[in-house]
Coordinates of C-alpha atoms in Angstrom, one line a residue:
X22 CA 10.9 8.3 19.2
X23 CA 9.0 11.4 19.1
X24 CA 5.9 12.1 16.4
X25 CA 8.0 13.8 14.3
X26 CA 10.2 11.1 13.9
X27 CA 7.4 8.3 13.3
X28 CA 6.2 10.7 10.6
X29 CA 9.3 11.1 8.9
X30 CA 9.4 7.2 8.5
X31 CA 6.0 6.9 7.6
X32 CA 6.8 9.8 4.6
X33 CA 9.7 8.3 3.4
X34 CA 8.2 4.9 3.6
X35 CA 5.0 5.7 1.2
X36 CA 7.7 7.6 -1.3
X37 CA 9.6 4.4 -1.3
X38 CA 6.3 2.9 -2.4
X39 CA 5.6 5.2 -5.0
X40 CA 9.1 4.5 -5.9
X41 CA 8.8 1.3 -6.2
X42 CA 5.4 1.2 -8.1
X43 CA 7.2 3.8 -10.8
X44 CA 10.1 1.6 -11.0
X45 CA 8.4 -1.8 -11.7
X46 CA 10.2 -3.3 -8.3
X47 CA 7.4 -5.4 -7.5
X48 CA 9.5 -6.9 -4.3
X49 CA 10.3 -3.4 -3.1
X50 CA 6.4 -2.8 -3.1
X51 CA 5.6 -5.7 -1.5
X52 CA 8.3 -4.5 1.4
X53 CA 6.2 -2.0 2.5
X54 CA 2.9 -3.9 3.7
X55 CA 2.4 -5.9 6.6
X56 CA 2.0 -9.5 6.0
X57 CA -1.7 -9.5 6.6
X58 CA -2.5 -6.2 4.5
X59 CA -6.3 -5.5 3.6
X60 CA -6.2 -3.6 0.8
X61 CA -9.4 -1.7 -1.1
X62 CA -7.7 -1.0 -4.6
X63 CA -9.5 1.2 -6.7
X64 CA -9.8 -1.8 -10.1
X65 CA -10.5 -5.6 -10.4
X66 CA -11.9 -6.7 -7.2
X67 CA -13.4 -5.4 -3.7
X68 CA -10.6 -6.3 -1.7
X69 CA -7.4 -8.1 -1.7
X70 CA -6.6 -10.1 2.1
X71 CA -2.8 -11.0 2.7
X72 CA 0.3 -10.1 1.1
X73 CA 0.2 -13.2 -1.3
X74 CA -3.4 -12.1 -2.7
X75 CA -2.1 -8.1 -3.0
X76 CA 0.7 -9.2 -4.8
X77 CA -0.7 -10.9 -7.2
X78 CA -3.2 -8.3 -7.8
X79 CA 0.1 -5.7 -8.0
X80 CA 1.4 -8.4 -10.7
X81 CA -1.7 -7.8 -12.7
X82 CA -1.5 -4.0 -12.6
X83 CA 2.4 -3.6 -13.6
X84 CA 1.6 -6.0 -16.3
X85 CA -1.5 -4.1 -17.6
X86 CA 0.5 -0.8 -18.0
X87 CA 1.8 -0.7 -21.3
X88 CA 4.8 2.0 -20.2
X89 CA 6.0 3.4 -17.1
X90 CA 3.8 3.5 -13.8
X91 CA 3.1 6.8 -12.9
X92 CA 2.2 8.0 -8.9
X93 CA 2.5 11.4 -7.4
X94 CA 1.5 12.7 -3.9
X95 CA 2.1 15.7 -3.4
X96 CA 1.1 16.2 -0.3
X97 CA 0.5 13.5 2.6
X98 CA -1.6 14.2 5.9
X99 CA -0.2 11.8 8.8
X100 CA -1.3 11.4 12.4
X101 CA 0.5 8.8 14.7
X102 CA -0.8 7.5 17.8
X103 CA 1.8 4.8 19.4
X104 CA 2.4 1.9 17.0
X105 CA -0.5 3.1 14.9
X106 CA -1.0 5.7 12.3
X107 CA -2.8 6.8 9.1
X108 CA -2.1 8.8 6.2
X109 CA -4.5 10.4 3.4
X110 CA -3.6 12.1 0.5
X111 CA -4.8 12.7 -3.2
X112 CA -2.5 10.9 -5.8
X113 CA -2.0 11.1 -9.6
X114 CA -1.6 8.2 -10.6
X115 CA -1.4 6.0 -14.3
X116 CA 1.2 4.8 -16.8
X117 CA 2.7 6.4 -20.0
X118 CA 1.5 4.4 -23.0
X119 CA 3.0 2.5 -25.8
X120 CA 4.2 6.2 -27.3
X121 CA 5.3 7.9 -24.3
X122 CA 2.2 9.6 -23.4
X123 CA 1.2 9.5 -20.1
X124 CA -2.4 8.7 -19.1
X125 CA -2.6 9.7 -15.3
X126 CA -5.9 10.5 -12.8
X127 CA -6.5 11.9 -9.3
X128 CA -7.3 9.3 -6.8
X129 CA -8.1 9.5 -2.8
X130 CA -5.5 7.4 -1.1
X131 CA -5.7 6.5 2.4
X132 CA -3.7 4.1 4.3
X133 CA -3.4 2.7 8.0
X134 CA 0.0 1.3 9.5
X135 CA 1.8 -0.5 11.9
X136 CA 4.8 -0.7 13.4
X137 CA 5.9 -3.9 13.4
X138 CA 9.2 -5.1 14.6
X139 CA 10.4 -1.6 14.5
X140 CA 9.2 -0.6 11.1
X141 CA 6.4 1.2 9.8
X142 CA 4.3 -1.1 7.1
X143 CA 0.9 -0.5 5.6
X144 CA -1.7 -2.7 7.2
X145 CA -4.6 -1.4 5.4
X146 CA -4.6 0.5 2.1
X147 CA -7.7 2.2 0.2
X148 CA -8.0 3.7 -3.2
X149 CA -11.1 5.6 -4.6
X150 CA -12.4 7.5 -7.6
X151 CA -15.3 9.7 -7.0
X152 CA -17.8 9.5 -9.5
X153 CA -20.9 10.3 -11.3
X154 CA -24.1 8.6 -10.4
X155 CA -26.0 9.3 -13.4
X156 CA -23.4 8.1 -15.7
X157 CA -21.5 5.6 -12.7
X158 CA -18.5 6.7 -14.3
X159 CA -15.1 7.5 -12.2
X160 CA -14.3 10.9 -12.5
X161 CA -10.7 10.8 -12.6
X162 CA -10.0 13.9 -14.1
X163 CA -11.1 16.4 -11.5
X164 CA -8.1 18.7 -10.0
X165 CA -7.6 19.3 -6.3
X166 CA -8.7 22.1 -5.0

C-alpha cells in the first residue's frame, strides 16, 4: 500500500468522524478509535483512557448540544510512517442552538493512529483552545491565518 493510499484512508476516515459527530451516530464515532484510545478533549476532564471512558464522555457532549453538532476541517496535514501516522488540522467546531443558530469555534486538533487489523483507527486524539493568560479564557474566536 503506498503513502498515498494510507492517506487517503486516514482522510476519509476522520470525515467519517466528523460525519458521524454531525449526525449524532455515536456508534459510528466510536468506530473510528482503537480500543485503547487516549484522548485529550478540549471540556470536562484531562483525559479520557479506553473506548468505554471516551464514549461516555462523547455521550455527555451530544447530549449537551442543544441542536446539531457542528465540525469542519478544512484542511488536514497527514504523515504516515508504516502502521503509524498522525494528522493535525484546525477545526470549527460547535452546535446550532435551540433556534437554529449555530455557535461554532476554531480548535487545534491533532490525532495519532494505527493500523490495526488492516484499518486505520485513532489511538490518541487531542483538542486545544489557545487562550489568554490574563483573563485564562479560550479564545475560540480567532480565524486561521
Amino acid at each position: 500500500m503506498t503513502t498515498t493510499d494510507d492517506e487517503n484512508q486516514i482522510r476519509t476516515l476522520i470525515n467519517r468522524w466528523a460525519e458521524a459527530a454531525c449526525s449524532g451516530d455515536l456508534d459510528r464515532v466510536m468506530a473510528c478509535y482503537a480500543p485503547d484510545v487516549v484522548a485529550f478533549d478540549a471540556i470536562v476532564a484531562l483525559q479520557f483512557r479506553g473506548v468505554d471512558a471516551y464514549r461516555k464522555h462523547w455521550e455527555y457532549c451530544m447530549g449537551f448540544a442543544p441542536g446539531d453538532m457542528l465540525f469542519t476541517i478544512p484542511e488536514m496535514n497527514i504523515s504516515v510512517g508504516g502502521d503509524i501516522a498522525y494528522c493535525h488540522f484546525l477545526v470549527s467546531c460547535g452546535c446550532t442552538d435551540e433556534k437554529g443558530n449555530e455557535q461554532t469555534g476554531w480548535m487545534r486538533g491533532t490525532v495519532c493512529l494505527r493500523r490495526l487489523k488492516g484499518q486505520w483507527r485513532i489511538a490518541h486524539e487531542h483538542y486545544s483552545a489557545p487562550f489568554d493568560p490574563e483573563s485564562m479564557k479560550a479564545l475560540t474566536d480567532l480565524e486561521p491565518e
